[in-house]
Coordinates of C-alpha atoms in Angstrom, one line a residue:
M1 CA 27.7 84.1 69.9
A2 CA 28.8 84.8 73.5
D3 CA 31.9 82.6 73.0
N4 CA 32.8 84.5 69.8
T5 CA 32.6 87.9 71.6
A6 CA 34.8 86.6 74.4
G7 CA 37.3 85.5 71.9
K8 CA 37.4 88.9 70.2
T9 CA 37.8 90.6 73.6
A10 CA 40.7 88.3 74.5
D11 CA 42.4 89.0 71.1
K12 CA 42.0 92.8 71.7
T13 CA 43.4 92.5 75.2
A14 CA 46.4 90.6 73.8
E15 CA 46.8 93.2 71.1
L16 CA 46.9 96.0 73.6
R17 CA 49.4 94.3 75.8
Q18 CA 51.6 93.4 72.9
D19 CA 54.6 95.7 72.8
P20 CA 55.4 97.3 69.4
D21 CA 58.6 96.8 67.5
P22 CA 61.3 98.4 69.6
R23 CA 62.3 100.4 66.6
A24 CA 58.8 102.0 66.6
W25 CA 58.0 102.2 70.3
G26 CA 55.8 105.2 71.1
K27 CA 53.7 104.9 68.0
T28 CA 51.1 102.4 69.4
K29 CA 49.0 103.2 72.4
H30 CA 48.7 100.6 75.2
T31 CA 46.7 99.9 78.3
L32 CA 47.7 97.8 81.2
G33 CA 44.4 97.1 82.8
G34 CA 43.5 95.1 85.9
S35 CA 42.6 91.5 85.9
N36 CA 39.1 90.1 86.1
I37 CA 39.6 89.5 89.9
R38 CA 37.3 92.0 91.7
P39 CA 36.9 91.0 95.3
F40 CA 35.2 93.5 97.5
G41 CA 34.9 95.9 94.5
L42 CA 38.7 96.1 94.0
D43 CA 40.2 96.3 90.5
I44 CA 43.3 94.2 91.1
H45 CA 46.2 94.3 88.7
N46 CA 48.1 91.0 89.3
P47 CA 50.6 90.5 90.7
V48 CA 51.6 94.1 91.8
F49 CA 48.5 94.7 94.0
L50 CA 48.6 91.3 95.6
I51 CA 52.4 91.2 96.3
S52 CA 52.5 94.8 97.6
S53 CA 49.4 94.5 99.8
V54 CA 50.3 91.1 101.3
V55 CA 54.0 92.1 102.0
I56 CA 53.0 95.4 103.6
A57 CA 50.2 93.9 105.6
A58 CA 52.6 91.2 106.9
F59 CA 55.2 93.9 107.8
V60 CA 52.6 95.8 109.8
L61 CA 51.6 92.6 111.8
I62 CA 55.2 91.6 112.4
A63 CA 56.3 95.1 113.4
L64 CA 53.4 95.5 115.8
A65 CA 54.0 92.0 117.3
N66 CA 57.8 92.6 117.7
Q67 CA 58.2 96.3 118.6
D68 CA 61.5 96.0 120.4
A69 CA 63.0 93.9 117.7
T70 CA 61.8 96.3 115.1
A71 CA 63.3 99.2 116.9
T72 CA 66.6 97.4 117.2
F73 CA 66.7 96.4 113.6
F74 CA 65.9 99.9 112.2
G75 CA 68.2 101.5 114.7
W76 CA 71.0 99.4 113.1
L77 CA 69.8 99.6 109.5
R78 CA 69.7 103.3 108.8
P79 CA 73.2 104.2 109.9
W80 CA 74.6 101.1 108.1
L81 CA 72.9 102.0 104.9
T82 CA 73.8 105.7 104.9
G83 CA 77.4 105.0 105.9
T84 CA 77.8 102.3 103.2
F85 CA 76.0 103.8 100.2
D86 CA 76.8 107.5 100.8
W87 CA 78.9 107.9 97.7
F88 CA 76.4 106.1 95.5
L89 CA 73.5 108.2 96.7
V90 CA 75.3 111.5 96.4
L91 CA 76.8 110.9 93.0
S92 CA 73.5 109.6 91.6
V93 CA 71.6 112.7 92.8
D94 CA 74.4 114.9 91.3
A95 CA 73.9 113.1 87.9
I96 CA 70.1 113.4 88.0
T97 CA 70.4 117.2 88.8
L98 CA 72.8 117.8 85.9
F99 CA 70.5 115.9 83.6
C100 CA 67.5 118.1 84.6
L101 CA 69.5 121.3 84.1
V102 CA 70.5 120.1 80.6
L103 CA 66.8 119.7 79.7
I104 CA 66.2 123.4 80.4
F105 CA 68.6 124.6 77.8
H106 CA 68.5 121.8 75.3
P107 CA 66.1 122.0 72.3
V108 CA 64.1 119.1 73.8
G109 CA 62.8 121.6 76.3
K110 CA 60.3 122.7 73.6
V111 CA 58.5 119.3 73.8
R112 CA 55.0 119.7 75.4
I113 CA 53.7 117.1 77.8
G114 CA 50.6 115.6 76.0
G115 CA 51.6 116.8 72.6
K116 CA 52.0 120.1 70.8
D117 CA 48.3 121.0 71.1
A118 CA 47.8 119.9 74.8
K119 CA 46.4 122.5 77.2
P120 CA 47.1 122.7 80.9
D121 CA 44.3 121.3 83.2
Y122 CA 45.1 123.6 86.0
S123 CA 46.1 127.3 86.5
Y124 CA 49.6 128.1 87.6
T125 CA 48.3 128.8 91.1
G126 CA 46.5 125.4 91.4
W127 CA 49.3 123.5 89.7
I128 CA 52.1 124.9 91.9
A129 CA 49.9 124.7 95.1
M130 CA 49.4 120.9 94.5
M131 CA 53.0 120.4 93.7
F132 CA 54.1 122.1 96.9
A133 CA 51.5 120.4 99.1
A134 CA 52.5 117.0 97.9
G135 CA 56.3 117.5 97.9
I136 CA 57.4 119.5 100.9
G137 CA 54.5 120.6 103.2
I138 CA 55.2 118.7 106.4
G139 CA 58.9 118.9 105.9
L140 CA 59.0 122.7 105.8
L141 CA 57.1 123.0 109.0
F142 CA 59.0 120.2 110.8
F143 CA 62.5 121.1 109.7
G144 CA 62.3 124.8 109.0
V145 CA 63.4 125.8 112.5
L146 CA 65.0 122.6 113.7
E147 CA 67.6 121.9 111.1
P148 CA 69.3 125.3 110.7
V149 CA 69.5 125.7 114.5
Y150 CA 70.8 122.2 115.0
Y151 CA 73.6 122.6 112.5
N152 CA 74.5 126.1 113.7
F153 CA 74.9 125.2 117.3
A154 CA 76.1 121.7 117.1
E155 CA 79.1 121.2 119.4
S156 CA 80.8 118.8 117.0
G157 CA 82.3 120.1 113.8
A158 CA 81.4 116.9 112.2
A159 CA 77.7 117.8 112.6
R160 CA 78.1 121.2 110.8
P161 CA 78.0 121.5 107.0
L162 CA 81.6 121.1 105.7
G163 CA 82.8 121.5 109.3
I164 CA 82.3 125.3 109.0
G165 CA 81.7 127.1 112.3
I166 CA 79.5 130.2 113.0
E167 CA 82.6 132.3 113.4
D168 CA 83.3 131.7 109.7
N169 CA 79.7 131.8 108.5
E170 CA 77.0 133.1 110.7
Y171 CA 74.2 131.2 108.9
I172 CA 76.0 128.0 107.9
G173 CA 73.1 126.1 109.4
V174 CA 70.7 127.7 107.0
V175 CA 73.0 127.0 104.0
G176 CA 73.2 123.3 105.0
T177 CA 69.5 123.1 105.3
I178 CA 68.9 124.7 101.8
H179 CA 71.2 122.1 100.4
H180 CA 68.8 119.4 101.6
W181 CA 65.6 121.1 100.4
G182 CA 66.9 122.7 97.2
L183 CA 68.0 122.0 93.7
E184 CA 69.1 118.4 94.0
G185 CA 66.1 117.0 95.9
W186 CA 63.6 118.6 93.5
A187 CA 65.6 117.3 90.5
V188 CA 64.8 113.8 91.6
Y189 CA 61.0 114.6 91.6
A190 CA 61.3 116.4 88.3
A191 CA 63.1 113.5 86.5
V192 CA 60.5 111.0 87.6
G193 CA 57.5 113.2 87.0
L194 CA 58.6 114.2 83.5
S195 CA 59.4 110.6 82.6
L196 CA 55.9 109.5 83.6
G197 CA 54.3 112.5 81.9
I198 CA 56.0 112.0 78.5
F199 CA 55.5 108.2 78.3
S200 CA 51.9 108.4 79.4
Y201 CA 50.5 111.6 77.7
N202 CA 52.8 111.7 74.7
L203 CA 53.4 108.1 73.9
G204 CA 50.2 106.5 75.1
Y205 CA 51.5 104.1 77.7
P206 CA 49.8 103.5 81.1
L207 CA 50.6 106.1 83.8
T208 CA 52.8 103.7 85.8
L209 CA 56.6 103.4 86.4
R210 CA 57.1 100.4 84.1
S211 CA 56.1 102.4 81.1
A212 CA 59.2 104.5 81.2
F213 CA 61.3 101.5 80.5
V214 CA 59.8 100.4 77.2
P215 CA 62.8 101.7 75.2
I216 CA 65.1 99.2 76.8
L217 CA 62.9 96.3 78.0
G218 CA 60.5 96.2 75.0
E219 CA 57.7 93.6 75.6
R220 CA 59.3 92.5 78.8
V221 CA 58.0 95.6 80.5
W222 CA 54.6 94.0 80.6
G223 CA 55.9 90.9 82.4
A224 CA 58.0 90.1 85.4
W225 CA 60.4 93.1 84.9
G226 CA 57.5 95.5 84.8
H227 CA 55.9 93.9 87.8
A228 CA 59.1 94.2 89.8
I229 CA 59.5 97.9 88.9
D230 CA 56.0 98.8 89.9
T231 CA 56.2 96.8 93.1
A232 CA 59.4 98.5 94.1
A233 CA 57.7 101.8 93.4
V234 CA 54.8 100.9 95.7
F235 CA 57.2 100.0 98.5
A236 CA 59.3 103.1 98.1
T237 CA 56.2 105.4 97.9
L238 CA 54.6 103.9 101.0
F239 CA 57.6 103.9 103.2
G240 CA 58.7 107.3 102.1
L241 CA 55.2 108.6 102.7
T242 CA 54.9 107.1 106.1
T243 CA 58.1 108.8 107.2
S244 CA 56.4 112.1 106.5
L245 CA 53.2 111.1 108.2
G246 CA 55.0 110.0 111.3
L247 CA 56.9 113.4 111.4
G248 CA 53.6 115.2 111.0
A249 CA 51.9 113.2 113.7
G250 CA 54.7 114.0 116.1
E251 CA 54.5 117.7 115.3
V252 CA 50.7 117.7 115.8
A253 CA 51.2 116.0 119.2
A254 CA 53.7 118.7 120.2
G255 CA 51.3 121.4 119.1
L256 CA 48.5 119.9 121.1
H257 CA 50.8 119.8 124.1
E258 CA 51.9 123.4 123.7
I259 CA 48.3 124.8 123.0
F260 CA 46.1 122.5 125.0
G261 CA 48.4 120.9 127.5
I262 CA 47.8 117.3 126.2
A263 CA 50.9 115.3 127.1
P264 CA 52.5 113.6 124.1
S265 CA 52.4 109.8 124.2
P266 CA 52.4 106.8 121.8
T267 CA 48.6 106.6 122.4
V268 CA 48.1 110.2 121.4
T269 CA 50.2 109.8 118.3
V270 CA 48.3 106.6 117.2
L271 CA 45.0 108.3 117.8
L272 CA 46.2 111.3 115.7
I273 CA 47.2 109.1 112.8
I274 CA 43.8 107.3 113.0
G275 CA 41.9 110.6 113.1
I276 CA 43.8 112.3 110.3
T277 CA 43.8 109.2 108.1
A278 CA 40.0 109.3 108.5
I279 CA 39.9 112.9 107.2
A280 CA 42.2 111.9 104.4
L281 CA 39.8 109.1 103.4
G282 CA 37.1 111.7 102.9
S283 CA 39.4 113.7 100.6
V284 CA 40.3 110.5 98.7
M285 CA 36.7 109.7 98.1
L286 CA 36.1 113.2 96.7
G287 CA 38.8 112.7 94.1
M288 CA 41.6 114.9 92.7
D289 CA 39.7 118.1 91.9
A290 CA 37.2 118.2 94.7
G291 CA 39.5 116.8 97.4
V292 CA 43.3 117.1 96.9
K293 CA 43.2 120.3 94.8
R294 CA 40.9 122.2 97.2
L295 CA 42.9 121.2 100.3
S296 CA 46.2 122.0 98.5
E297 CA 45.0 125.5 97.7
I298 CA 43.8 126.0 101.3
N299 CA 47.3 124.8 102.4
M300 CA 49.0 127.4 100.2
V301 CA 46.9 130.3 101.5
M302 CA 47.6 129.3 105.1
A303 CA 51.3 128.7 104.6
V304 CA 51.7 132.0 102.8
G305 CA 49.9 133.7 105.6
L306 CA 52.1 132.1 108.3
F307 CA 55.2 133.0 106.3
I308 CA 54.1 136.6 105.9
F309 CA 53.4 136.8 109.6
V310 CA 56.8 135.5 110.6
I311 CA 58.8 137.6 108.2
L312 CA 57.0 140.8 109.4
A313 CA 57.3 139.8 113.0
T314 CA 61.0 139.1 112.8
G315 CA 62.0 141.9 110.5
L316 CA 61.4 142.2 106.8
V317 CA 64.7 144.0 105.9
A318 CA 66.7 141.5 108.0
A319 CA 65.0 138.6 106.3
I320 CA 65.6 139.8 102.8
T321 CA 69.3 140.6 103.6
R322 CA 69.7 137.2 105.2
Y323 CA 68.1 135.4 102.2
F324 CA 70.4 136.9 99.6
T325 CA 73.4 136.2 101.9
V326 CA 72.6 132.5 102.3
M327 CA 71.7 132.1 98.6
V328 CA 75.1 133.4 97.6
D329 CA 76.8 131.0 100.1
Y330 CA 74.6 128.1 98.9
V331 CA 75.7 128.5 95.3
A332 CA 79.3 128.9 96.3
L333 CA 79.3 125.9 98.6
L334 CA 77.1 123.6 96.5
P335 CA 80.0 121.9 94.7
A336 CA 81.7 121.0 98.0
L337 CA 78.4 119.9 99.6
S338 CA 77.7 117.7 96.6
N339 CA 81.1 116.0 96.8
P340 CA 80.9 112.6 98.7
F341 CA 84.7 112.1 99.0
G342 CA 87.0 113.3 101.7
R343 CA 84.3 114.7 104.0
E344 CA 85.2 115.7 107.5
D345 CA 81.6 116.6 108.4
T346 CA 80.7 113.0 108.8
S347 CA 77.7 113.4 111.1
Y348 CA 76.1 116.0 108.8
F349 CA 76.9 114.0 105.7
H350 CA 75.9 110.5 106.9
G351 CA 73.3 111.5 109.4
W352 CA 71.5 114.0 107.3
T353 CA 72.5 114.3 103.6
T354 CA 72.5 110.7 102.7
F355 CA 69.3 110.1 104.6
Y356 CA 67.7 113.1 102.8
W357 CA 68.7 111.8 99.3
A358 CA 67.4 108.4 100.1
W359 CA 64.1 109.9 101.4
W360 CA 63.7 112.2 98.4
I361 CA 64.3 109.2 96.1
A362 CA 61.8 107.0 98.1
W363 CA 59.2 109.8 97.7
S364 CA 59.9 110.3 94.0
P365 CA 57.4 107.7 92.6
F366 CA 54.7 109.4 94.8
V367 CA 55.5 113.0 94.0
G368 CA 56.7 112.3 90.5
M369 CA 53.4 110.5 89.5
F370 CA 51.4 113.1 91.2
I371 CA 52.9 116.0 89.4
A372 CA 52.9 114.1 86.2
R373 CA 49.1 113.8 86.6
I374 CA 48.7 117.5 87.0
S375 CA 51.2 118.8 84.5
K376 CA 49.7 117.9 81.1
G377 CA 50.0 120.8 78.7
R378 CA 53.3 122.2 80.2
T379 CA 56.5 122.2 78.1
V380 CA 59.5 120.3 79.3
R381 CA 61.3 123.6 80.0
E382 CA 58.4 125.0 81.8
F383 CA 57.9 121.8 83.8
V384 CA 61.6 121.6 84.9
L385 CA 61.8 125.2 85.8
C386 CA 58.7 125.2 87.9
A387 CA 59.5 121.8 89.5
L388 CA 63.2 122.6 90.1
I389 CA 64.2 126.2 90.3
A390 CA 61.1 127.8 91.7
P391 CA 60.7 125.4 94.6
T392 CA 64.4 125.8 95.5
L393 CA 64.1 129.5 95.8
V394 CA 60.9 129.3 97.8
C395 CA 62.2 126.6 100.1
A396 CA 65.4 128.6 100.7
L397 CA 63.2 131.7 101.5
W398 CA 61.2 129.7 104.1
M399 CA 64.3 128.1 105.7
S400 CA 66.2 131.4 105.9
T401 CA 63.2 133.2 107.4
F402 CA 62.2 130.6 110.0
G403 CA 65.6 129.1 110.8
G404 CA 67.5 132.3 110.3
A405 CA 65.2 134.2 112.6
A406 CA 65.6 131.5 115.3
I407 CA 69.4 131.7 115.0
D408 CA 69.4 135.5 115.4
M409 CA 67.2 135.2 118.5
L410 CA 69.5 132.6 120.0
N411 CA 72.5 134.8 119.3
A412 CA 70.8 137.6 121.1
G413 CA 70.1 135.5 124.1
G414 CA 66.4 134.7 123.4
A415 CA 64.3 131.9 121.9
E416 CA 64.4 129.8 125.0
G417 CA 61.7 127.5 123.6
V418 CA 63.9 126.8 120.5
R419 CA 66.9 126.3 122.8
A420 CA 65.0 123.8 125.0
T421 CA 63.8 121.7 122.1
V422 CA 66.8 121.7 119.7
I423 CA 70.0 122.4 121.8
D424 CA 69.4 121.5 125.4
A425 CA 67.2 118.4 124.8
Y426 CA 66.6 117.1 121.3
Q427 CA 62.8 117.2 120.9
P428 CA 62.5 118.1 117.2
E429 CA 58.7 118.1 117.2
G430 CA 58.5 121.2 119.3
A431 CA 61.0 123.5 117.4
L432 CA 58.4 125.4 115.3
F433 CA 56.3 126.2 118.3
G434 CA 59.4 127.2 120.3
L435 CA 59.9 129.9 117.7
L436 CA 56.3 131.0 117.5
K437 CA 56.4 131.5 121.3
E438 CA 58.8 134.4 120.8
L439 CA 56.4 136.2 118.4
P440 CA 53.3 138.2 119.1
F441 CA 49.8 136.8 119.0
Y442 CA 51.0 133.3 119.9
E443 CA 47.5 132.3 121.1
V444 CA 46.2 132.9 117.6
V445 CA 49.2 131.9 115.4
A446 CA 49.9 128.6 117.2
P447 CA 46.5 127.0 116.5
V448 CA 46.7 128.2 112.9
A449 CA 50.1 126.5 112.5
L450 CA 48.6 123.3 114.1
V451 CA 45.8 123.3 111.6
L452 CA 48.2 123.9 108.7
I453 CA 50.3 120.9 109.8
I454 CA 47.1 118.7 109.9
I455 CA 46.1 119.8 106.4
F456 CA 49.5 119.1 105.1
F457 CA 49.3 115.7 106.7
V458 CA 46.0 115.0 105.0
T459 CA 47.1 116.2 101.5
S460 CA 50.2 113.9 101.8
S461 CA 48.0 111.0 102.7
D462 CA 45.3 111.4 100.2
S463 CA 47.5 112.3 97.2
G464 CA 49.8 109.4 98.2
S465 CA 46.8 107.0 98.2
L466 CA 45.8 108.2 94.7
V467 CA 49.3 107.5 93.4
I468 CA 49.7 104.1 94.9
D469 CA 46.3 103.2 93.7
T470 CA 47.2 104.2 90.1
I471 CA 50.4 102.1 90.2
T472 CA 48.6 99.0 91.6
A473 CA 45.7 99.4 89.2
G474 CA 48.1 99.2 86.2
G475 CA 48.1 102.9 85.5
K476 CA 44.3 103.4 85.7
M477 CA 43.3 106.8 87.0
D478 CA 39.7 105.9 87.6
A479 CA 40.1 102.7 89.8
P480 CA 37.3 102.0 92.3
V481 CA 37.1 104.3 95.3
V482 CA 37.3 101.4 97.7
Q483 CA 40.7 100.7 96.4
R484 CA 41.9 104.2 97.3
V485 CA 40.4 103.8 100.7
F486 CA 42.3 100.5 101.1
W487 CA 45.7 102.1 100.4
C488 CA 44.9 105.2 102.5
T489 CA 44.1 102.9 105.5
L490 CA 47.2 100.8 105.0
E491 CA 49.4 103.9 105.0
G492 CA 48.1 104.8 108.4
L493 CA 48.7 101.4 109.7
V494 CA 52.3 101.3 108.5
A495 CA 53.0 104.7 110.1
I496 CA 51.6 103.4 113.4
A497 CA 53.6 100.2 113.2
L498 CA 56.9 102.1 112.5
L499 CA 56.2 104.7 115.2
L500 CA 55.5 102.1 117.8
G501 CA 58.4 99.9 116.6
G502 CA 61.3 102.4 116.8
G503 CA 59.8 105.9 116.3
L504 CA 61.8 108.3 114.2
N505 CA 64.7 105.9 113.6
A506 CA 62.3 103.3 112.3
L507 CA 60.6 105.8 110.0
Q508 CA 63.8 107.0 108.5
G509 CA 65.3 103.5 108.3
A510 CA 62.3 102.3 106.3
A511 CA 62.6 105.3 103.8
V512 CA 66.3 104.7 103.3
S513 CA 66.0 100.9 102.8
T514 CA 63.6 101.5 99.9
G515 CA 65.2 104.6 98.5
I516 CA 68.7 103.2 97.9
P517 CA 67.6 100.4 95.5
F518 CA 65.1 102.7 93.8
T519 CA 68.0 105.0 92.9
L520 CA 69.1 102.6 90.2
I521 CA 65.6 102.6 88.7
I522 CA 65.6 106.4 88.5
L523 CA 69.0 106.5 86.8
V524 CA 67.9 104.1 84.1
M525 CA 64.6 106.0 83.8
C526 CA 66.6 109.2 83.0
Y527 CA 68.3 107.5 80.1
C528 CA 64.9 106.2 78.7
L529 CA 63.4 109.7 79.1
W530 CA 66.2 111.1 77.0
L531 CA 65.5 108.7 74.2
A532 CA 61.8 109.5 74.4
L533 CA 62.4 113.3 74.3
K534 CA 64.6 113.0 71.3
K535 CA 61.8 111.2 69.5
E536 CA 59.3 113.8 70.5
Q537 CA 61.7 116.6 69.4
A538 CA 62.0 114.9 66.0
K539 CA 58.2 115.1 65.6
L540 CA 58.3 118.9 66.1

């Protein structure tokens, strides 16, 4: 009797893993569950979990044991990659952006994630708060002052966007920054998130990257090809995420120095990563609603509060005028900024733009899967607009407020703290606090900004752990908590290894090295998404 039951179970598992006729894909629901191997309470989906965890653990050990060699390697790797594959990255992101814009106006925009009767799980406030906290939190705080000022006052024309000087465009640094945090970067997130949402919630496939390739791979998606896609997604997610964690740790260390006089050092940074990872573990154990959602909403309230304070302290009318000015310039210069050929602004283009596109792409499995999990019930048009246009407008407002205010102060002979950290000596971690020093109530606002950075740090870590856990568990969203704890811990260890083995260059090199190959996966994913949306439109 027991043997008969086991046989039926095996038959059912085989049936679920069997891909449907390619002519009818999307009509049969599938699961891609874990294997029966459950050491230490883990729900291992072979071989994605094992390959990913073993390779990443080996990387941590090698990097920690050979810190000088790691620093040398990544110091060479990043400029070589961005200089060699610049055209490929830029043209790929251009194509993904145009694809997303088409979805807004095409009839497939009426398709609803989860089916025509699906209802949203979260309010607009909670939905957008989680989307922002996962996608851009640390970046806005780290680069909001640094990047516009750096471009504006760079001595070399090659470091300024399109080589334009401040005599021709007073806020060219802000325009160049919006390019990196606007339309095209968010299009990458939107494409991946929408693909995962449609294939999972509409077509019944597991919430994992391989599912989006059923239209072209058929049954092979459950074999070696699928394993390779999911494993690549884990590597891209982890290294893209640790870049942000490393930036956040550096900025927290700078904040502690400014507020409490604690001198920055590798030891301090490592202790910060350990401490904040421990906080993230608590959020991970609470789950999506009790942990990530609650922290994300706290984030949004604090970020909006900091923004309102800065915009009022630096001049509301000036900020509004500056915003509309830079947005007009951004739209006008976007075609030139998106063209990879014949560029004279080589430092800006290679050192920043190509790195950013690789970083956004490396982050896309993480943010894409995360926003797919929270976007059930939204139409395609609603999803793309909220994941593409709205964040662009908000990011531009943040950058023009913080970076533009710093530029105005520098032009007026002030903002010595910003000048010291960005222009005189490149210490990017301290740029935000350099601006806040120029504003009233610094003793109150600076600690608030520090707490905000820490919470953004935590939300990135815990939401990233949930995503990696989902991928390595074969699309399961209820894998054991111990598995999430494992990945959250490993993220912290990778960030420590990269910071000790090369610092910022190592973090950025790791993100670029995983982002470039993953670009091909996203391009193919867009084609598969189009096929799926056409089928869903036909149902309507």
